[in-house]
């Protein structure tokens, strides 16, 4: 059965200083309600929108990064509808029915050797926020906070090219990385990204899931919705064309309570913002300013550092991780060993902490850790233990090492003593080892265990073999 | 002290005397207020008066005494149409919706004029949200024509025009979306200029139809118009539709006359007008010839669609611009408690007058899906066509002349029940708005005690030429501009 999935993604331009049409701060979070507003973003009579040039450039950069066509002239439209979070009761956005007005269109993005087409990228203003103090169901009044009103949004619409929720996830990972590399949107901020998803299965009606609040939830919402539709199919119930919402607490999609009426938005060109002629000069200069994007960075990691494609992919999925990796590399030049930490032990911590910058670990820590292992000062197992501590404490590995007195035991005399102790306790295993080579590993494990990982495995194995040999003769 | 009639003199003369210390600004402003008190019960030009005007006047006087450098309009009284935002005074748009609204900022033109020392006397009446041709559709009062108080002053800047003609101010600001400066200028026998789109900032002008309208000077002489224009032009960082052009001194070339200029009399604008108007404008054309201009009749075929195009675009833009008046953030507060959003909006927005409601409804209709192409897009195509026809005419002609209004000022109430007929009166003024060219209306003659205005249009940014021609005409005619 064929499934078609399309996405409509809204990303706030969190990298901007000011809103899209006024000089209020783009960073509205944590401010006194209605404390981040001015006559323009409040739509007071007589005010006019002033297009933020930086926002236009950022949106152009994203369009270029997603291989979109850029029109010669960029224009804005008014989308008219009444809603209390809209100060002017219209939203300034872009619209492609009468002409190509949006900043990018007809793009393609490659991810994991697959392709998705980008229908359009457009620039628009975010509405304010409705606040229901005691919850939407029980509040008998609504508060409106316009601090967010007028914040620049990029709307990215894909064609319905996905057929697997896993691909959606991989695409979103790629998109996040592109946004991070461009510095336009910090997708980790609360409310910085929202995603509408539409699914249509062969011979079935289209279902839209609105307002999925984070990219991580999108795959889950899709998996749920597809299995819901499958179970309908088994029961012989028809799937209705409808709008649903993702309930991220109950982990289900639910039918929207308010039926979305067929709205007529009465789009028409915004008369207060003159159409912007872009010209090759601007596009060329933006292309020149374009930072290194994830694809190029990945290739560089593979070619210059000899990393596997898979490891390089994990590194570039989050810009912070890739940056951290390269900073570590500057301090200690062993790309393979350093990258191994990022794709194994450190990755677990990064995922748990929602990004490497939330951990206390610094590039210098990783550099030193790898160096200590390479110089055989500590064993890999000890290094793992040390890592566990430094992600929380931010201490230097050498400091932790000394505190643990964790220096690898490579002193032969000390080890002989420990090996003797183990042999005394594990008589059955010793007997086995006389006949079976593999039982040696068991004894080795015991020695390492009793030294909490500090015993040098190579030397210990040697000592065990010697002792076995001496018994058998 | 010299003796001059402070109620009827020009701004140019008064400012000279103020700067020399021969005229006390305080006395002058006080005199205007006294006169307002005397005539307002007949004229009804003002919605509100500025309590701080006398204080400002004293400041100008003490600046004169201290020998400080004074602005181009130091101490001059100016009446401001009440759809232009003033931070210390109500800005009502003559609407119940904004009856008590005080903006938190000044329009750019207000900032510029106050920087030049002008003193706001008060805020003048208009048709609600500038939608009208008579000022009868103010939600507060009907302004009367000072030349015949049974008649309309024209609109929508009727309060500004009437205050000038009645000696209640020396200068005035109006706004012109489809003739709203020029129509009342014509009906009240004063000068009114709608500048090139983008020459004057719209920041702080409450939007009716953004792509058509502009703020402009209204005065009792062409020279004052030039003087005032000098103070309000230029690129404004608060309005992206303003043009990046150098400011000019429009008084510098004002006496250069029209000798050798090619002037076209627009046939379509004069063919269907009142016979008195027609005769007067033909006479005016001859006067230009006598001043050395080359005069020809010209034809602009696409003008027959101008009115339809204008009203389609104006109403479409208005329907969107006026959506923000919902009583949630500012303006009238009807108590939202107990209302669901849409029913609260209905309650608040029922306070719009019928004229405004009609335009919102029509504007909503022409933008609706399925009708956009049929109406709005077609109107924009007509607009382009008209632009092209004018552009090709301006290759040959320096200026175009026509009547400002096709009819004489009519009786109050005469046309209020017939909106279509009312719309028709804009037939000669809307073209300039559609294509963004400058157009000036100047007093041309009186017939049976009623004023007739002459309209002069030019290519984009030809204000200098317009003012030269208007001044030359004014010099050889003697038409009354004030009645006190
Ligand atoms: Zn703002």
PDB file of C-alpha atoms in Angstrom, chain A residues 224-411:
ATOM      1  CA  UNK A 224       0.509   6.369  15.214  1.00  0.00           C
ATOM      2  CA  UNK A 225      -1.635   7.815  12.460  1.00  0.00           C
ATOM      3  CA  UNK A 226      -0.638   5.180   9.918  1.00  0.00           C
ATOM      4  CA  UNK A 227      -1.426   2.344  12.321  1.00  0.00           C
ATOM      5  CA  UNK A 228      -4.725   4.009  13.194  1.00  0.00           C
ATOM      6  CA  UNK A 229      -5.632   4.122   9.529  1.00  0.00           C
ATOM      7  CA  UNK A 230      -4.500   0.510   9.066  1.00  0.00           C
ATOM      8  CA  UNK A 231      -6.744  -0.664  11.876  1.00  0.00           C
ATOM      9  CA  UNK A 232      -9.615   1.223  10.216  1.00  0.00           C
ATOM     10  CA  UNK A 233      -8.845  -0.694   7.047  1.00  0.00           C
ATOM     11  CA  UNK A 234      -8.966  -4.026   8.857  1.00  0.00           C
ATOM     12  CA  UNK A 235     -12.283  -3.102  10.467  1.00  0.00           C
ATOM     13  CA  UNK A 236     -13.611  -1.861   7.161  1.00  0.00           C
ATOM     14  CA  UNK A 237     -14.157   1.716   8.411  1.00  0.00           C
ATOM     15  CA  UNK A 238     -13.578   4.518   5.960  1.00  0.00           C
ATOM     16  CA  UNK A 239     -10.829   7.046   6.769  1.00  0.00           C
ATOM     17  CA  UNK A 240     -12.344  10.514   6.744  1.00  0.00           C
ATOM     18  CA  UNK A 241     -10.653  13.552   5.307  1.00  0.00           C
ATOM     19  CA  UNK A 242     -10.047  15.551   8.445  1.00  0.00           C
ATOM     20  CA  UNK A 243      -7.706  17.619  10.520  1.00  0.00           C
ATOM     21  CA  UNK A 244      -6.237  15.998  13.595  1.00  0.00           C
ATOM     22  CA  UNK A 245      -3.935  17.123  16.378  1.00  0.00           C
ATOM     23  CA  UNK A 246      -1.015  15.306  17.945  1.00  0.00           C
ATOM     24  CA  UNK A 247      -1.428  14.883  21.686  1.00  0.00           C
ATOM     25  CA  UNK A 248       2.164  14.491  22.805  1.00  0.00           C
ATOM     26  CA  UNK A 249       1.227  13.381  26.300  1.00  0.00           C
ATOM     27  CA  UNK A 250      -1.172  10.592  25.343  1.00  0.00           C
ATOM     28  CA  UNK A 251       0.872   9.928  22.182  1.00  0.00           C
ATOM     29  CA  UNK A 252      -2.159   9.729  19.918  1.00  0.00           C
ATOM     30  CA  UNK A 253      -3.671  11.867  17.190  1.00  0.00           C
ATOM     31  CA  UNK A 254      -7.092  13.252  17.985  1.00  0.00           C
ATOM     32  CA  UNK A 255      -9.710  14.815  15.806  1.00  0.00           C
ATOM     33  CA  UNK A 256      -9.648  18.620  16.032  1.00  0.00           C
ATOM     34  CA  UNK A 257     -12.501  19.850  18.135  1.00  0.00           C
ATOM     35  CA  UNK A 258     -13.224  22.894  16.050  1.00  0.00           C
ATOM     36  CA  UNK A 259     -14.008  21.962  12.489  1.00  0.00           C
ATOM     37  CA  UNK A 260     -11.758  24.053  10.296  1.00  0.00           C
ATOM     38  CA  UNK A 261     -14.117  25.887   8.016  1.00  0.00           C
ATOM     39  CA  UNK A 262     -13.225  26.397   4.417  1.00  0.00           C
ATOM     40  CA  UNK A 263     -11.664  29.854   4.860  1.00  0.00           C
ATOM     41  CA  UNK A 264     -11.412  32.429   2.094  1.00  0.00           C
ATOM     42  CA  UNK A 265      -8.268  34.384   2.916  1.00  0.00           C
ATOM     43  CA  UNK A 266      -8.768  37.009   0.225  1.00  0.00           C
ATOM     44  CA  UNK A 267      -5.071  37.215  -0.623  1.00  0.00           C
ATOM     45  CA  UNK A 268      -3.901  40.400  -2.315  1.00  0.00           C
ATOM     46  CA  UNK A 269      -0.517  42.115  -2.717  1.00  0.00           C
ATOM     47  CA  UNK A 270       0.664  44.025   0.377  1.00  0.00           C
ATOM     48  CA  UNK A 271       0.703  47.646  -0.791  1.00  0.00           C
ATOM     49  CA  UNK A 272       3.022  48.938   1.950  1.00  0.00           C
ATOM     50  CA  UNK A 273       6.033  46.791   1.025  1.00  0.00           C
ATOM     51  CA  UNK A 274       7.397  47.565  -2.420  1.00  0.00           C
ATOM     52  CA  UNK A 275       8.328  44.468  -4.411  1.00  0.00           C
ATOM     53  CA  UNK A 276      12.024  43.738  -3.860  1.00  0.00           C
ATOM     54  CA  UNK A 277      14.132  43.253  -6.995  1.00  0.00           C
ATOM     55  CA  UNK A 278      16.808  40.816  -5.933  1.00  0.00           C
ATOM     56  CA  UNK A 279      19.255  40.831  -8.804  1.00  0.00           C
ATOM     57  CA  UNK A 280      22.258  38.595  -9.436  1.00  0.00           C
ATOM     58  CA  UNK A 281      24.534  40.774  -7.367  1.00  0.00           C
ATOM     59  CA  UNK A 282      22.692  40.055  -4.124  1.00  0.00           C
ATOM     60  CA  UNK A 283      22.334  36.356  -4.910  1.00  0.00           C
ATOM     61  CA  UNK A 284      26.031  36.091  -5.802  1.00  0.00           C
ATOM     62  CA  UNK A 285      27.103  37.856  -2.659  1.00  0.00           C
ATOM     63  CA  UNK A 286      24.857  35.634  -0.530  1.00  0.00           C
ATOM     64  CA  UNK A 287      26.232  32.558  -2.270  1.00  0.00           C
ATOM     65  CA  UNK A 288      29.715  33.761  -1.369  1.00  0.00           C
ATOM     66  CA  UNK A 289      28.722  34.384   2.244  1.00  0.00           C
ATOM     67  CA  UNK A 290      27.125  30.954   2.504  1.00  0.00           C
ATOM     68  CA  UNK A 291      28.701  29.004   5.356  1.00  0.00           C
ATOM     69  CA  UNK A 292      29.789  25.390   4.845  1.00  0.00           C
ATOM     70  CA  UNK A 293      26.642  23.261   4.747  1.00  0.00           C
ATOM     71  CA  UNK A 294      26.203  19.769   6.238  1.00  0.00           C
ATOM     72  CA  UNK A 295      26.730  17.872   2.956  1.00  0.00           C
ATOM     73  CA  UNK A 296      30.025  19.569   2.230  1.00  0.00           C
ATOM     74  CA  UNK A 297      31.134  19.177   5.804  1.00  0.00           C
ATOM     75  CA  UNK A 298      30.363  15.484   5.749  1.00  0.00           C
ATOM     76  CA  UNK A 299      32.413  14.987   2.572  1.00  0.00           C
ATOM     77  CA  UNK A 300      35.268  16.898   4.130  1.00  0.00           C
ATOM     78  CA  UNK A 301      35.161  14.695   7.227  1.00  0.00           C
ATOM     79  CA  UNK A 302      35.248  11.572   5.075  1.00  0.00           C
ATOM     80  CA  UNK A 303      37.940  12.770   2.703  1.00  0.00           C
ATOM     81  CA  UNK A 304      40.237  14.735   4.973  1.00  0.00           C
ATOM     82  CA  UNK A 305      39.877  12.788   8.197  1.00  0.00           C
ATOM     83  CA  UNK A 306      39.266   9.326   6.804  1.00  0.00           C
ATOM     84  CA  UNK A 307      36.043   8.885   8.745  1.00  0.00           C
ATOM     85  CA  UNK A 308      33.392   6.431   7.657  1.00  0.00           C
ATOM     86  CA  UNK A 309      30.352   7.956   5.994  1.00  0.00           C
ATOM     87  CA  UNK A 310      28.176   6.743   8.816  1.00  0.00           C
ATOM     88  CA  UNK A 311      30.318   8.335  11.512  1.00  0.00           C
ATOM     89  CA  UNK A 312      30.621  11.564   9.552  1.00  0.00           C
ATOM     90  CA  UNK A 313      26.828  11.632   9.239  1.00  0.00           C
ATOM     91  CA  UNK A 314      26.371  11.290  13.001  1.00  0.00           C
ATOM     92  CA  UNK A 315      28.832  14.121  13.582  1.00  0.00           C
ATOM     93  CA  UNK A 316      27.180  16.588  11.198  1.00  0.00           C
ATOM     94  CA  UNK A 317      23.592  15.831  12.202  1.00  0.00           C
ATOM     95  CA  UNK A 318      23.971  18.505  14.842  1.00  0.00           C
ATOM     96  CA  UNK A 319      26.153  21.468  14.108  1.00  0.00           C
ATOM     97  CA  UNK A 320      27.220  21.803  17.731  1.00  0.00           C
ATOM     98  CA  UNK A 321      28.539  18.237  17.723  1.00  0.00           C
ATOM     99  CA  UNK A 322      30.450  18.781  14.494  1.00  0.00           C
ATOM    100  CA  UNK A 323      31.900  22.056  15.794  1.00  0.00           C
ATOM    101  CA  UNK A 324      32.864  20.380  19.067  1.00  0.00           C
ATOM    102  CA  UNK A 325      34.518  17.586  17.134  1.00  0.00           C
ATOM    103  CA  UNK A 326      36.584  19.991  15.067  1.00  0.00           C
ATOM    104  CA  UNK A 327      37.565  22.048  18.090  1.00  0.00           C
ATOM    105  CA  UNK A 328      38.770  18.884  19.814  1.00  0.00           C
ATOM    106  CA  UNK A 329      40.717  17.989  16.707  1.00  0.00           C
ATOM    107  CA  UNK A 330      42.587  21.265  16.840  1.00  0.00           C
ATOM    108  CA  UNK A 331      43.848  20.327  20.294  1.00  0.00           C
ATOM    109  CA  UNK A 332      44.730  16.720  19.536  1.00  0.00           C
ATOM    110  CA  UNK A 333      45.060  15.495  16.004  1.00  0.00           C
ATOM    111  CA  UNK A 334      43.537  12.040  15.927  1.00  0.00           C
ATOM    112  CA  UNK A 335      40.276  12.312  14.009  1.00  0.00           C
ATOM    113  CA  UNK A 336      39.418   8.631  14.063  1.00  0.00           C
ATOM    114  CA  UNK A 337      39.875   8.124  17.798  1.00  0.00           C
ATOM    115  CA  UNK A 338      38.112  11.383  18.639  1.00  0.00           C
ATOM    116  CA  UNK A 339      35.200  10.677  16.323  1.00  0.00           C
ATOM    117  CA  UNK A 340      34.773   7.253  17.882  1.00  0.00           C
ATOM    118  CA  UNK A 341      33.854   8.868  21.166  1.00  0.00           C
ATOM    119  CA  UNK A 342      31.198  11.018  19.485  1.00  0.00           C
ATOM    120  CA  UNK A 343      29.482   8.098  17.812  1.00  0.00           C
ATOM    121  CA  UNK A 344      29.561   5.812  20.859  1.00  0.00           C
ATOM    122  CA  UNK A 345      29.739   6.781  24.522  1.00  0.00           C
ATOM    123  CA  UNK A 346      29.472  10.549  24.160  1.00  0.00           C
ATOM    124  CA  UNK A 347      26.488  10.214  21.802  1.00  0.00           C
ATOM    125  CA  UNK A 348      24.409   8.704  24.590  1.00  0.00           C
ATOM    126  CA  UNK A 349      25.086  11.720  26.797  1.00  0.00           C
ATOM    127  CA  UNK A 350      24.433  14.174  23.951  1.00  0.00           C
ATOM    128  CA  UNK A 351      21.069  12.605  23.207  1.00  0.00           C
ATOM    129  CA  UNK A 352      20.081  12.603  26.847  1.00  0.00           C
ATOM    130  CA  UNK A 353      21.120  16.224  27.354  1.00  0.00           C
ATOM    131  CA  UNK A 354      19.456  17.491  24.151  1.00  0.00           C
ATOM    132  CA  UNK A 355      22.725  18.723  22.682  1.00  0.00           C
ATOM    133  CA  UNK A 356      26.387  18.722  23.523  1.00  0.00           C
ATOM    134  CA  UNK A 357      26.424  22.336  24.731  1.00  0.00           C
ATOM    135  CA  UNK A 358      24.211  21.371  27.662  1.00  0.00           C
ATOM    136  CA  UNK A 359      26.971  19.073  28.914  1.00  0.00           C
ATOM    137  CA  UNK A 360      29.862  20.366  30.991  1.00  0.00           C
ATOM    138  CA  UNK A 361      32.372  18.654  28.736  1.00  0.00           C
ATOM    139  CA  UNK A 362      34.707  20.809  26.629  1.00  0.00           C
ATOM    140  CA  UNK A 363      36.766  20.002  23.505  1.00  0.00           C
ATOM    141  CA  UNK A 364      39.904  20.074  25.647  1.00  0.00           C
ATOM    142  CA  UNK A 365      38.485  17.231  27.739  1.00  0.00           C
ATOM    143  CA  UNK A 366      37.945  14.945  24.776  1.00  0.00           C
ATOM    144  CA  UNK A 367      41.360  15.828  23.372  1.00  0.00           C
ATOM    145  CA  UNK A 368      43.066  14.965  26.640  1.00  0.00           C
ATOM    146  CA  UNK A 369      41.050  11.801  27.128  1.00  0.00           C
ATOM    147  CA  UNK A 370      42.021  10.448  23.723  1.00  0.00           C
ATOM    148  CA  UNK A 371      45.617  11.418  24.311  1.00  0.00           C
ATOM    149  CA  UNK A 372      45.724   9.558  27.663  1.00  0.00           C
ATOM    150  CA  UNK A 373      44.345   6.419  26.043  1.00  0.00           C
ATOM    151  CA  UNK A 374      46.702   6.661  23.079  1.00  0.00           C
ATOM    152  CA  UNK A 375      49.683   7.026  25.418  1.00  0.00           C
ATOM    153  CA  UNK A 376      48.443   3.986  27.354  1.00  0.00           C
ATOM    154  CA  UNK A 377      48.256   6.057  30.523  1.00  0.00           C
ATOM    155  CA  UNK A 378      44.707   4.804  31.033  1.00  0.00           C
ATOM    156  CA  UNK A 379      42.742   1.938  29.561  1.00  0.00           C
ATOM    157  CA  UNK A 380      39.743   2.527  27.318  1.00  0.00           C
ATOM    158  CA  UNK A 381      37.501   1.239  30.069  1.00  0.00           C
ATOM    159  CA  UNK A 382      38.904   3.719  32.535  1.00  0.00           C
ATOM    160  CA  UNK A 383      38.465   6.457  29.968  1.00  0.00           C
ATOM    161  CA  UNK A 384      34.779   5.555  29.740  1.00  0.00           C
ATOM    162  CA  UNK A 385      34.492   5.857  33.497  1.00  0.00           C
ATOM    163  CA  UNK A 386      36.257   9.204  33.434  1.00  0.00           C
ATOM    164  CA  UNK A 387      33.970  10.453  30.656  1.00  0.00           C
ATOM    165  CA  UNK A 388      30.933   9.684  32.783  1.00  0.00           C
ATOM    166  CA  UNK A 389      32.267  11.974  35.428  1.00  0.00           C
ATOM    167  CA  UNK A 390      33.470  14.870  33.290  1.00  0.00           C
ATOM    168  CA  UNK A 391      30.220  15.321  31.350  1.00  0.00           C
ATOM    169  CA  UNK A 392      28.663  16.156  34.719  1.00  0.00           C
ATOM    170  CA  UNK A 393      31.519  17.886  36.541  1.00  0.00           C
ATOM    171  CA  UNK A 394      33.532  19.535  33.773  1.00  0.00           C
ATOM    172  CA  UNK A 395      36.822  18.512  35.391  1.00  0.00           C
ATOM    173  CA  UNK A 396      39.883  17.745  33.268  1.00  0.00           C
ATOM    174  CA  UNK A 397      40.325  13.985  32.601  1.00  0.00           C
ATOM    175  CA  UNK A 398      43.803  14.006  34.163  1.00  0.00           C
ATOM    176  CA  UNK A 399      42.363  15.437  37.359  1.00  0.00           C
ATOM    177  CA  UNK A 400      39.641  12.804  37.477  1.00  0.00           C
ATOM    178  CA  UNK A 401      42.184  10.148  36.700  1.00  0.00           C
ATOM    179  CA  UNK A 402      44.403  11.130  39.591  1.00  0.00           C
ATOM    180  CA  UNK A 403      41.448  11.309  41.915  1.00  0.00           C
ATOM    181  CA  UNK A 404      40.416   7.811  40.972  1.00  0.00           C
ATOM    182  CA  UNK A 405      44.055   6.803  41.195  1.00  0.00           C
ATOM    183  CA  UNK A 406      43.069   5.275  37.984  1.00  0.00           C
ATOM    184  CA  UNK A 407      46.438   4.824  36.396  1.00  0.00           C
ATOM    185  CA  UNK A 408      46.461   1.582  34.505  1.00  0.00           C
ATOM    186  CA  UNK A 409      48.117  -1.146  36.533  1.00  0.00           C
ATOM    187  CA  UNK A 410      50.998  -2.171  34.342  1.00  0.00           C
ATOM    188  CA  UNK A 411      53.274  -2.883  37.219  1.00  0.00           C
TER     189      UNK A 411
END
